[in-house]
mmCIF file of C-alpha atoms in Angstrom:
data_model
loop_
_atom_site.group_PDB
_atom_site.id
_atom_site.type_symbol
_atom_site.label_atom_id
_atom_site.label_comp_id
_atom_site.label_asym_id
_atom_site.label_seq_id
_atom_site.Cartn_x
_atom_site.Cartn_y
_atom_site.Cartn_z
ATOM 1 C CA MET A 1159 50.344 2.219 31.118
ATOM 2 C CA SER A 1160 47.284 3.598 32.917
ATOM 3 C CA GLU A 1161 47.289 4.248 36.650
ATOM 4 C CA LEU A 1162 44.570 1.627 37.122
ATOM 5 C CA ILE A 1163 46.673 -1.074 35.447
ATOM 6 C CA VAL A 1164 49.603 -0.238 37.696
ATOM 7 C CA ARG A 1165 47.374 -0.364 40.782
ATOM 8 C CA ALA A 1166 45.945 -3.711 39.711
ATOM 9 C CA GLU A 1167 49.455 -5.162 39.452
ATOM 10 C CA LYS A 1168 50.345 -3.902 42.929
ATOM 11 C CA LEU A 1169 47.117 -5.240 44.420
ATOM 12 C CA ASP A 1170 47.694 -8.659 42.848
ATOM 13 C CA ALA A 1171 51.265 -8.717 44.157
ATOM 14 C CA ALA A 1172 50.007 -8.100 47.703
ATOM 15 C CA ASP A 1173 47.069 -10.546 47.478
ATOM 16 C CA GLU A 1174 47.391 -13.333 50.061
ATOM 17 C CA LEU A 1175 44.930 -15.499 48.114
ATOM 18 C CA ALA A 1176 46.575 -15.079 44.699
ATOM 19 C CA ALA A 1177 48.338 -18.449 44.810
ATOM 20 C CA LEU A 1178 44.988 -20.259 44.941
ATOM 21 C CA ARG A 1179 44.350 -19.423 41.294
ATOM 22 C CA ALA A 1180 46.800 -22.174 40.320
ATOM 23 C CA GLN A 1181 44.428 -24.736 41.842
ATOM 24 C CA PHE A 1182 41.829 -24.050 39.123
ATOM 25 C CA VAL A 1183 41.637 -24.875 35.425
ATOM 26 C CA LEU A 1184 41.623 -21.422 33.832
ATOM 27 C CA ASP A 1185 42.693 -19.779 30.582
ATOM 28 C CA ASP A 1186 43.209 -16.166 29.524
ATOM 29 C CA VAL A 1187 39.489 -15.402 29.671
ATOM 30 C CA VAL A 1188 38.353 -13.083 32.483
ATOM 31 C CA TYR A 1189 35.794 -15.307 34.160
ATOM 32 C CA LEU A 1190 33.295 -13.281 36.185
ATOM 33 C CA ASP A 1191 30.432 -15.774 36.170
ATOM 34 C CA GLY A 1192 31.385 -17.835 39.214
ATOM 35 C CA ASN A 1193 28.126 -16.708 40.810
ATOM 36 C CA SER A 1194 26.420 -18.973 38.260
ATOM 37 C CA LEU A 1195 28.986 -21.743 37.764
ATOM 38 C CA GLY A 1196 32.325 -21.870 39.527
ATOM 39 C CA ALA A 1197 35.538 -22.740 37.692
ATOM 40 C CA LEU A 1198 36.876 -26.304 37.709
ATOM 41 C CA PRO A 1199 39.287 -27.080 40.569
ATOM 42 C CA ALA A 1200 42.315 -28.891 39.142
ATOM 43 C CA ALA A 1201 42.011 -31.796 41.590
ATOM 44 C CA VAL A 1202 38.557 -32.827 40.415
ATOM 45 C CA PRO A 1203 39.239 -34.675 37.117
ATOM 46 C CA GLY A 1204 41.692 -37.110 38.706
ATOM 47 C CA ARG A 1205 39.364 -37.753 41.620
ATOM 48 C CA VAL A 1206 36.408 -38.413 39.348
ATOM 49 C CA GLU A 1207 38.477 -40.804 37.260
ATOM 50 C CA ASP A 1208 39.379 -42.716 40.436
ATOM 51 C CA VAL A 1209 35.743 -42.829 41.509
ATOM 52 C CA VAL A 1210 34.668 -44.151 38.120
ATOM 53 C CA ARG A 1211 37.507 -46.543 37.311
ATOM 54 C CA ARG A 1212 38.514 -47.888 40.720
ATOM 55 C CA GLN A 1213 35.685 -47.296 43.179
ATOM 56 C CA TRP A 1214 32.862 -48.071 40.756
ATOM 57 C CA GLY A 1215 34.739 -50.054 38.102
ATOM 58 C CA ALA A 1216 36.801 -52.335 40.345
ATOM 59 C CA LEU A 1217 35.240 -52.283 43.808
ATOM 60 C CA ARG A 1218 31.655 -51.895 42.637
ATOM 61 C CA ILE A 1219 29.165 -52.476 45.488
ATOM 62 C CA ARG A 1220 32.013 -52.699 48.025
ATOM 63 C CA SER A 1221 32.594 -48.953 47.658
ATOM 64 C CA TRP A 1222 29.513 -48.129 49.704
ATOM 65 C CA ASP A 1223 31.606 -49.228 52.688
ATOM 66 C CA GLU A 1224 35.227 -49.364 51.555
ATOM 67 C CA SER A 1225 35.204 -46.025 49.686
ATOM 68 C CA GLY A 1226 32.942 -44.223 52.138
ATOM 69 C CA TRP A 1227 30.055 -43.693 49.747
ATOM 70 C CA TRP A 1228 27.420 -44.272 52.413
ATOM 71 C CA THR A 1229 28.691 -41.528 54.736
ATOM 72 C CA ALA A 1230 29.464 -39.012 51.986
ATOM 73 C CA PRO A 1231 26.394 -36.755 52.536
ATOM 74 C CA GLU A 1232 27.261 -35.938 56.144
ATOM 75 C CA ARG A 1233 31.043 -36.089 55.648
ATOM 76 C CA ILE A 1234 30.935 -33.511 52.869
ATOM 77 C CA GLY A 1235 28.396 -31.518 54.874
ATOM 78 C CA ASP A 1236 31.024 -31.190 57.582
ATOM 79 C CA LEU A 1237 33.431 -29.747 54.989
ATOM 80 C CA ILE A 1238 30.892 -27.073 54.055
ATOM 81 C CA ALA A 1239 29.987 -26.307 57.671
ATOM 82 C CA PRO A 1240 32.922 -23.990 58.532
ATOM 83 C CA LEU A 1241 32.331 -21.989 55.343
ATOM 84 C CA VAL A 1242 28.849 -21.049 56.573
ATOM 85 C CA GLY A 1243 29.664 -20.778 60.272
ATOM 86 C CA ALA A 1244 28.236 -24.082 61.449
ATOM 87 C CA ALA A 1245 29.529 -26.762 63.776
ATOM 88 C CA ALA A 1246 29.811 -30.316 62.504
ATOM 89 C CA GLY A 1247 26.788 -32.601 62.417
ATOM 90 C CA GLN A 1248 24.265 -30.049 61.139
ATOM 91 C CA ILE A 1249 24.623 -30.176 57.360
ATOM 92 C CA VAL A 1250 23.736 -32.986 54.991
ATOM 93 C CA VAL A 1251 24.566 -32.857 51.277
ATOM 94 C CA GLY A 1252 22.202 -34.148 48.613
ATOM 95 C CA ASP A 1253 19.318 -33.361 46.273
ATOM 96 C CA SER A 1254 18.906 -29.969 44.589
ATOM 97 C CA THR A 1255 18.427 -26.578 46.207
ATOM 98 C CA SER A 1256 14.785 -26.647 45.150
ATOM 99 C CA VAL A 1257 14.159 -29.990 46.856
ATOM 100 C CA ASN A 1258 15.916 -28.807 50.000
ATOM 101 C CA VAL A 1259 13.889 -25.577 50.053
ATOM 102 C CA PHE A 1260 10.745 -27.723 49.958
ATOM 103 C CA LYS A 1261 11.958 -29.988 52.756
ATOM 104 C CA ALA A 1262 13.037 -27.060 54.921
ATOM 105 C CA LEU A 1263 9.932 -24.929 54.388
ATOM 106 C CA VAL A 1264 7.384 -27.675 55.038
ATOM 107 C CA ALA A 1265 9.368 -28.842 58.076
ATOM 108 C CA ALA A 1266 9.472 -25.229 59.309
ATOM 109 C CA VAL A 1267 5.670 -24.959 59.121
ATOM 110 C CA ARG A 1268 5.325 -28.232 61.001
ATOM 111 C CA MET A 1269 7.723 -27.026 63.697
ATOM 112 C CA ALA A 1270 5.865 -23.735 64.077
ATOM 113 C CA GLY A 1271 2.806 -25.567 65.341
ATOM 114 C CA PRO A 1272 -0.968 -25.008 65.299
ATOM 115 C CA GLY A 1273 -2.459 -21.569 64.835
ATOM 116 C CA ARG A 1274 0.349 -20.406 62.571
ATOM 117 C CA ASP A 1275 -0.881 -20.540 59.007
ATOM 118 C CA GLU A 1276 1.103 -17.974 57.045
ATOM 119 C CA ILE A 1277 4.369 -18.333 55.106
ATOM 120 C CA VAL A 1278 6.273 -15.143 54.412
ATOM 121 C CA VAL A 1279 8.508 -15.279 51.350
ATOM 122 C CA ASP A 1280 10.971 -12.851 49.784
ATOM 123 C CA ALA A 1281 9.056 -11.295 46.880
ATOM 124 C CA THR A 1282 12.343 -10.585 45.073
ATOM 125 C CA THR A 1283 13.572 -14.164 45.447
ATOM 126 C CA PHE A 1284 14.965 -16.418 42.756
ATOM 127 C CA PRO A 1285 11.821 -17.685 41.005
ATOM 128 C CA THR A 1286 12.155 -21.326 42.077
ATOM 129 C CA ASP A 1287 12.066 -20.390 45.759
ATOM 130 C CA GLY A 1288 8.807 -18.579 45.131
ATOM 131 C CA TYR A 1289 7.344 -21.523 43.220
ATOM 132 C CA ILE A 1290 8.297 -23.944 45.989
ATOM 133 C CA ALA A 1291 6.929 -21.614 48.666
ATOM 134 C CA GLU A 1292 3.590 -21.362 46.850
ATOM 135 C CA SER A 1293 3.349 -25.136 46.578
ATOM 136 C CA ALA A 1294 4.379 -25.633 50.218
ATOM 137 C CA ALA A 1295 1.705 -23.137 51.288
ATOM 138 C CA ARG A 1296 -0.995 -25.033 49.396
ATOM 139 C CA MET A 1297 0.123 -28.368 50.807
ATOM 140 C CA THR A 1298 0.223 -27.139 54.404
ATOM 141 C CA GLY A 1299 -2.954 -25.043 54.257
ATOM 142 C CA CYS A 1300 -1.033 -21.799 54.708
ATOM 143 C CA THR A 1301 -1.465 -18.390 53.162
ATOM 144 C CA LEU A 1302 1.550 -17.147 51.204
ATOM 145 C CA ARG A 1303 2.638 -13.563 51.841
ATOM 146 C CA PRO A 1304 5.303 -12.238 49.450
ATOM 147 C CA VAL A 1305 7.083 -9.089 50.699
ATOM 148 C CA THR A 1306 10.501 -7.524 50.248
ATOM 149 C CA PRO A 1307 13.087 -8.398 52.919
ATOM 150 C CA ALA A 1308 12.917 -4.838 54.253
ATOM 151 C CA GLU A 1309 9.183 -5.292 54.853
ATOM 152 C CA VAL A 1310 9.511 -8.596 56.714
ATOM 153 C CA PRO A 1311 9.696 -7.239 60.298
ATOM 154 C CA GLY A 1312 6.517 -5.248 59.765
ATOM 155 C CA VAL A 1313 4.388 -8.185 58.618
ATOM 156 C CA LEU A 1314 5.399 -10.773 61.220
ATOM 157 C CA GLY A 1315 2.789 -11.785 63.748
ATOM 158 C CA GLU A 1316 1.072 -14.591 65.635
ATOM 159 C CA ARG A 1317 -0.013 -16.253 62.393
ATOM 160 C CA THR A 1318 3.491 -16.386 60.896
ATOM 161 C CA ALA A 1319 4.745 -19.957 60.669
ATOM 162 C CA ALA A 1320 7.837 -19.701 58.479
ATOM 163 C CA VAL A 1321 9.860 -17.097 56.628
ATOM 164 C CA LEU A 1322 11.942 -17.922 53.534
ATOM 165 C CA LEU A 1323 14.655 -15.405 52.669
ATOM 166 C CA ASN A 1324 17.637 -15.084 50.351
ATOM 167 C CA HIS A 1325 20.897 -13.986 51.939
ATOM 168 C CA VAL A 1326 22.024 -12.252 48.731
ATOM 169 C CA ASP A 1327 19.682 -11.099 45.978
ATOM 170 C CA TYR A 1328 20.603 -13.038 42.846
ATOM 171 C CA ARG A 1329 19.839 -10.136 40.510
ATOM 172 C CA THR A 1330 21.269 -7.080 42.294
ATOM 173 C CA GLY A 1331 23.847 -8.596 44.626
ATOM 174 C CA ARG A 1332 22.258 -6.914 47.656
ATOM 175 C CA LEU A 1333 23.242 -8.577 50.946
ATOM 176 C CA HIS A 1334 20.358 -8.804 53.394
ATOM 177 C CA ASP A 1335 20.762 -8.481 57.160
ATOM 178 C CA LEU A 1336 20.697 -12.110 58.283
ATOM 179 C CA PRO A 1337 21.266 -11.447 62.008
ATOM 180 C CA ALA A 1338 18.574 -8.772 62.321
ATOM 181 C CA LEU A 1339 15.985 -10.562 60.189
ATOM 182 C CA THR A 1340 16.582 -13.866 61.975
ATOM 183 C CA ALA A 1341 16.106 -12.127 65.335
ATOM 184 C CA ALA A 1342 12.876 -10.506 64.117
ATOM 185 C CA VAL A 1343 11.464 -13.844 62.943
ATOM 186 C CA HIS A 1344 12.329 -15.479 66.263
ATOM 187 C CA ALA A 1345 10.784 -12.619 68.217
ATOM 188 C CA ALA A 1346 7.531 -13.368 66.400
ATOM 189 C CA GLY A 1347 7.770 -17.047 67.334
ATOM 190 C CA ALA A 1348 8.293 -18.212 63.739
ATOM 191 C CA VAL A 1349 10.917 -20.358 61.993
ATOM 192 C CA VAL A 1350 13.360 -18.895 59.476
ATOM 193 C CA VAL A 1351 14.788 -20.585 56.379
ATOM 194 C CA TRP A 1352 17.724 -18.917 54.602
ATOM 195 C CA ASP A 1353 18.809 -19.555 51.013
ATOM 196 C CA LEU A 1354 22.610 -19.187 50.892
ATOM 197 C CA CYS A 1355 23.182 -19.877 47.190
ATOM 198 C CA HIS A 1356 24.796 -16.499 46.524
ATOM 199 C CA SER A 1357 26.683 -16.086 49.795
ATOM 200 C CA ALA A 1358 28.210 -19.417 50.841
ATOM 201 C CA GLY A 1359 31.874 -19.389 49.877
ATOM 202 C CA ALA A 1360 31.926 -15.643 49.277
ATOM 203 C CA LEU A 1361 31.345 -14.145 52.719
ATOM 204 C CA PRO A 1362 30.853 -15.132 56.377
ATOM 205 C CA VAL A 1363 27.334 -16.383 57.122
ATOM 206 C CA GLY A 1364 27.368 -17.257 60.835
ATOM 207 C CA LEU A 1365 24.534 -19.793 60.950
ATOM 208 C CA ASP A 1366 25.279 -20.974 64.479
ATOM 209 C CA GLU A 1367 26.270 -17.551 65.782
ATOM 210 C CA HIS A 1368 22.989 -15.980 64.716
ATOM 211 C CA GLY A 1369 20.725 -18.892 65.641
ATOM 212 C CA VAL A 1370 19.482 -19.639 62.139
ATOM 213 C CA ASP A 1371 16.936 -22.462 62.170
ATOM 214 C CA LEU A 1372 17.227 -23.949 58.696
ATOM 215 C CA ALA A 1373 19.291 -23.099 55.635
ATOM 216 C CA VAL A 1374 19.834 -24.425 52.129
ATOM 217 C CA GLY A 1375 22.304 -23.724 49.385
ATOM 218 C CA CYS A 1376 23.808 -24.921 46.133
ATOM 219 C CA THR A 1377 27.440 -25.919 45.679
ATOM 220 C CA TYR A 1378 28.131 -25.074 42.026
ATOM 221 C CA LYS A 1379 28.643 -21.329 42.457
ATOM 222 C CA TYR A 1380 31.280 -20.046 44.902
ATOM 223 C CA LEU A 1381 31.934 -23.597 46.166
ATOM 224 C CA ASN A 1382 32.929 -24.714 42.641
ATOM 225 C CA GLY A 1383 31.323 -28.145 42.864
ATOM 226 C CA GLY A 1384 30.460 -28.432 39.160
ATOM 227 C CA PRO A 1385 27.258 -28.240 37.092
ATOM 228 C CA GLY A 1386 24.364 -29.802 38.958
ATOM 229 C CA SER A 1387 26.483 -30.654 41.993
ATOM 230 C CA PRO A 1388 24.328 -31.605 44.987
ATOM 231 C CA ALA A 1389 22.940 -28.968 47.304
ATOM 232 C CA TYR A 1390 22.944 -29.008 51.109
ATOM 233 C CA LEU A 1391 20.540 -28.640 54.001
ATOM 234 C CA TYR A 1392 21.411 -27.167 57.400
ATOM 235 C CA VAL A 1393 19.310 -28.114 60.424
ATOM 236 C CA ARG A 1394 20.289 -26.394 63.678
ATOM 237 C CA SER A 1395 21.264 -28.990 66.266
ATOM 238 C CA GLY A 1396 18.602 -27.863 68.758
ATOM 239 C CA LEU A 1397 15.860 -28.437 66.183
ATOM 240 C CA GLN A 1398 16.984 -31.742 64.716
ATOM 241 C CA ASP A 1399 14.713 -33.914 66.824
ATOM 242 C CA ARG A 1400 11.748 -31.806 65.643
ATOM 243 C CA PHE A 1401 12.683 -31.770 61.958
ATOM 244 C CA ASP A 1402 9.813 -33.598 60.248
ATOM 245 C CA SER A 1403 10.754 -33.973 56.593
ATOM 246 C CA PRO A 1404 7.960 -34.086 54.018
ATOM 247 C CA LEU A 1405 10.170 -36.472 52.015
ATOM 248 C CA PRO A 1406 10.895 -39.385 54.379
ATOM 249 C CA GLY A 1407 13.005 -41.625 52.174
ATOM 250 C CA TRP A 1408 14.770 -44.842 53.017
ATOM 251 C CA ASN A 1409 18.113 -43.045 53.313
ATOM 252 C CA SER A 1410 16.803 -40.965 56.207
ATOM 253 C CA HIS A 1411 15.391 -43.947 58.075
ATOM 254 C CA ALA A 1412 16.869 -44.818 61.461
ATOM 255 C CA GLU A 1413 17.345 -48.347 60.139
ATOM 256 C CA PRO A 1414 17.704 -47.903 56.367
ATOM 257 C CA PHE A 1415 18.416 -51.556 55.631
ATOM 258 C CA GLY A 1416 15.716 -52.833 57.950
ATOM 259 C CA MET A 1417 13.189 -52.321 55.159
ATOM 260 C CA ARG A 1418 10.439 -51.777 57.710
ATOM 261 C CA PRO A 1419 7.045 -50.563 56.495
ATOM 262 C CA ASP A 1420 6.839 -47.923 59.244
ATOM 263 C CA TYR A 1421 9.050 -44.832 59.106
ATOM 264 C CA GLU A 1422 11.356 -43.820 61.950
ATOM 265 C CA ALA A 1423 13.567 -40.794 61.296
ATOM 266 C CA ALA A 1424 17.324 -41.116 61.708
ATOM 267 C CA PRO A 1425 18.940 -39.018 64.419
ATOM 268 C CA GLY A 1426 20.442 -35.601 63.710
ATOM 269 C CA ALA A 1427 20.814 -33.978 60.326
ATOM 270 C CA LEU A 1428 20.673 -37.406 58.671
ATOM 271 C CA ARG A 1429 16.895 -37.118 58.661
ATOM 272 C CA GLY A 1430 17.379 -34.569 55.870
ATOM 273 C CA ARG A 1431 18.517 -37.343 53.525
ATOM 274 C CA VAL A 1432 15.965 -38.851 51.134
ATOM 275 C CA GLY A 1433 17.071 -41.361 48.507
ATOM 276 C CA THR A 1434 20.296 -42.865 47.210
ATOM 277 C CA PRO A 1435 23.034 -40.175 47.079
ATOM 278 C CA ASP A 1436 24.309 -38.990 43.683
ATOM 279 C CA ILE A 1437 27.784 -40.353 44.302
ATOM 280 C CA LEU A 1438 29.664 -39.215 41.181
ATOM 281 C CA SER A 1439 28.811 -35.533 41.518
ATOM 282 C CA MET A 1440 28.992 -35.686 45.298
ATOM 283 C CA LEU A 1441 32.564 -36.975 45.309
ATOM 284 C CA ALA A 1442 33.526 -34.444 42.640
ATOM 285 C CA LEU A 1443 32.262 -31.808 45.074
ATOM 286 C CA GLU A 1444 34.337 -33.325 47.872
ATOM 287 C CA ALA A 1445 37.461 -32.977 45.734
ATOM 288 C CA ALA A 1446 36.512 -29.401 44.806
ATOM 289 C CA LEU A 1447 36.238 -28.420 48.455
ATOM 290 C CA GLU A 1448 39.908 -29.276 49.015
ATOM 291 C CA VAL A 1449 40.863 -25.831 47.692
ATOM 292 C CA TRP A 1450 39.430 -24.403 50.930
ATOM 293 C CA ASP A 1451 42.028 -26.107 53.134
ATOM 294 C CA GLY A 1452 43.606 -23.378 55.257
ATOM 295 C CA VAL A 1453 41.570 -20.593 53.610
ATOM 296 C CA SER A 1454 39.881 -18.059 55.866
ATOM 297 C CA ILE A 1455 36.384 -16.999 54.838
ATOM 298 C CA GLU A 1456 37.160 -13.604 56.393
ATOM 299 C CA ALA A 1457 40.110 -13.211 54.003
ATOM 300 C CA VAL A 1458 37.841 -14.196 51.126
ATOM 301 C CA ARG A 1459 35.322 -11.553 52.163
ATOM 302 C CA ALA A 1460 38.002 -8.864 52.447
ATOM 303 C CA LYS A 1461 39.236 -9.624 48.933
ATOM 304 C CA SER A 1462 35.688 -9.799 47.575
ATOM 305 C CA LEU A 1463 34.965 -6.284 48.800
ATOM 306 C CA ALA A 1464 38.284 -5.029 47.473
ATOM 307 C CA LEU A 1465 37.585 -6.570 44.052
ATOM 308 C CA THR A 1466 34.089 -5.143 43.781
ATOM 309 C CA ASP A 1467 35.246 -1.723 45.019
ATOM 310 C CA PHE A 1468 38.004 -1.684 42.406
ATOM 311 C CA PHE A 1469 35.626 -2.815 39.662
ATOM 312 C CA LEU A 1470 33.201 0.006 40.431
ATOM 313 C CA GLU A 1471 36.104 2.473 40.420
ATOM 314 C CA CYS A 1472 37.330 1.180 37.052
ATOM 315 C CA VAL A 1473 33.822 1.285 35.593
ATOM 316 C CA ALA A 1474 33.512 4.920 36.654
ATOM 317 C CA ALA A 1475 36.860 5.686 35.029
ATOM 318 C CA TYR A 1476 36.385 3.812 31.750
ATOM 319 C CA LEU A 1477 32.695 4.307 30.961
ATOM 320 C CA PRO A 1478 30.909 7.495 29.913
ATOM 321 C CA LEU A 1479 28.892 9.033 32.728
ATOM 322 C CA GLY A 1480 25.361 7.657 32.779
ATOM 323 C CA ARG A 1481 26.019 4.805 30.329
ATOM 324 C CA VAL A 1482 25.461 2.196 33.043
ATOM 325 C CA GLU A 1483 23.979 2.336 36.531
ATOM 326 C CA SER A 1484 25.047 0.098 39.397
ATOM 327 C CA VAL A 1485 22.091 -1.532 41.131
ATOM 328 C CA THR A 1486 24.406 -3.181 43.666
ATOM 329 C CA PRO A 1487 24.604 -1.308 46.985
ATOM 330 C CA ALA A 1488 27.779 0.682 47.560
ATOM 331 C CA ALA A 1489 27.807 0.002 51.317
ATOM 332 C CA HIS A 1490 29.936 -3.009 52.188
ATOM 333 C CA GLU A 1491 27.431 -4.332 54.710
ATOM 334 C CA GLU A 1492 24.796 -4.459 51.943
ATOM 335 C CA ARG A 1493 26.884 -5.993 49.160
ATOM 336 C CA GLY A 1494 27.443 -9.628 48.246
ATOM 337 C CA SER A 1495 30.211 -10.699 45.864
ATOM 338 C CA GLN A 1496 28.806 -9.479 42.594
ATOM 339 C CA VAL A 1497 28.166 -6.201 40.812
ATOM 340 C CA ALA A 1498 25.038 -5.729 38.737
ATOM 341 C CA LEU A 1499 24.968 -2.911 36.203
ATOM 342 C CA ARG A 1500 21.795 -1.690 34.538
ATOM 343 C CA CYS A 1501 22.379 -1.057 30.832
ATOM 344 C CA ASP A 1502 19.812 -0.365 28.099
ATOM 345 C CA ASP A 1503 21.240 -2.901 25.636
ATOM 346 C CA ALA A 1504 22.557 -5.305 28.269
ATOM 347 C CA GLY A 1505 21.919 -8.502 26.310
ATOM 348 C CA ASP A 1506 23.895 -7.334 23.285
ATOM 349 C CA VAL A 1507 26.639 -5.830 25.459
ATOM 350 C CA MET A 1508 27.184 -9.104 27.269
ATOM 351 C CA LYS A 1509 27.416 -11.026 23.997
ATOM 352 C CA ARG A 1510 30.132 -8.653 22.790
ATOM 353 C CA LEU A 1511 31.964 -8.856 26.126
ATOM 354 C CA ILE A 1512 32.048 -12.645 25.913
ATOM 355 C CA GLU A 1513 33.351 -12.452 22.346
ATOM 356 C CA ARG A 1514 36.235 -10.357 23.688
ATOM 357 C CA GLY A 1515 37.085 -12.710 26.524
ATOM 358 C CA VAL A 1516 35.183 -11.197 29.448
ATOM 359 C CA VAL A 1517 32.511 -13.586 30.729
ATOM 360 C CA GLY A 1518 29.679 -12.369 32.930
ATOM 361 C CA ASP A 1519 25.983 -12.908 32.384
ATOM 362 C CA PHE A 1520 22.777 -11.110 31.462
ATOM 363 C CA ARG A 1521 19.553 -10.985 33.428
ATOM 364 C CA SER A 1522 16.414 -9.778 31.687
ATOM 365 C CA PRO A 1523 15.537 -7.112 30.929
ATOM 366 C CA ASP A 1524 18.587 -4.869 31.383
ATOM 367 C CA VAL A 1525 21.110 -6.175 33.923
ATOM 368 C CA LEU A 1526 24.752 -7.141 33.398
ATOM 369 C CA ARG A 1527 25.948 -9.382 36.254
ATOM 370 C CA PHE A 1528 29.592 -9.804 37.195
ATOM 371 C CA GLY A 1529 30.463 -12.312 39.915
ATOM 372 C CA PHE A 1530 33.776 -12.090 41.764
ATOM 373 C CA THR A 1531 35.148 -15.372 43.121
ATOM 374 C CA PRO A 1532 38.116 -14.334 45.289
ATOM 375 C CA LEU A 1533 39.790 -17.745 45.069
ATOM 376 C CA TYR A 1534 40.685 -17.234 41.414
ATOM 377 C CA VAL A 1535 39.741 -13.705 40.286
ATOM 378 C CA GLY A 1536 42.503 -11.101 40.469
ATOM 379 C CA PHE A 1537 42.649 -7.332 40.274
ATOM 380 C CA ALA A 1538 44.136 -7.390 36.767
ATOM 381 C CA ASP A 1539 41.045 -9.363 35.715
ATOM 382 C CA VAL A 1540 38.869 -6.659 37.210
ATOM 383 C CA GLU A 1541 40.683 -3.813 35.454
ATOM 384 C CA ARG A 1542 40.605 -5.634 32.104
ATOM 385 C CA ALA A 1543 36.905 -6.414 32.423
ATOM 386 C CA ALA A 1544 35.997 -2.779 33.099
ATOM 387 C CA ARG A 1545 38.289 -1.517 30.312
ATOM 388 C CA VAL A 1546 36.773 -3.912 27.743
ATOM 389 C CA LEU A 1547 33.283 -2.992 28.951
ATOM 390 C CA GLY A 1548 34.132 0.671 28.349
ATOM 391 C CA GLU A 1549 35.327 -0.103 24.835
ATOM 392 C CA VAL A 1550 32.239 -2.183 24.042
ATOM 393 C CA VAL A 1551 29.707 0.437 25.137
ATOM 394 C CA ALA A 1552 31.615 3.453 23.751
#
């Protein structure tokens, strides 16, 4: 038995989060794609059946009150809040990440005020964020300025209205400096919007601590909410009365059942709601979030770093020198919860890995991505994944 296998066993035996794996529906596959779609929490199927058969099937319209459907967006938002370092009453769940990026970015420009006509966007962002930013710029009469996160402080000025940034780069796994970049945006008098899709549930975010203005994120990655589960929108409490949504739907009205022709925004984060909530997927998400009861995000981060460190060590041991190149930063303060490896024939390599029971994903043109969800990934998984990768590329 190799020294790395023995170490993996010892690390798993000492892992304080290891017992959480039993709360997920898993098989003998090494699943390292939780940064795209999290595994199914075991409590979800029973909860969904209850929602469908009893709440919808038996109670029908009564469930809006009796089953708490109407308050689900803010109730579930309060469950997400501690995972991103936010106090209650600042997060509302609903819509997709793309829709919430649009709401947040247009509202940010409106909050910035007259004379500020430039939106700065992460040039390396997930494509949708860039598309939304370009559309928001056209609609608000702003100029769009795409730059890398490292270049942001140098381009901020009196014209900057809003800055849209990703906390973790989806392709490389690089973790950007949220506290420093937020401070730089504020020093320029602008409003910052953070996309937390690849960080929420994997590492501490500290939205309140660092004075973030607005943030959005999905729930189907590290939060394990299921395919297409609703996203969320964070609006800092001090800005809520100024949050002017470009999508003022009846669900965000101060008197939603008044059916008045004039719009009056609801108080607080509720003004981030739009239309009727997607109840089935939303309540599946609520059940999925139960796995976080009593779990420290700091412990999750510590295990995430340990897993990715060990994976890089195993890759170095099992693969020929120069066969792959890590594009994920080695420094802990610059690393999310994934490792991206550049490989000439990455698409074919990933297909063969999946055939052998190691599931990651491929990003064009040459990147193998491996996501490490500390709630259910163990060190033996990591060692096996690297060993199979070595065999596949040999």
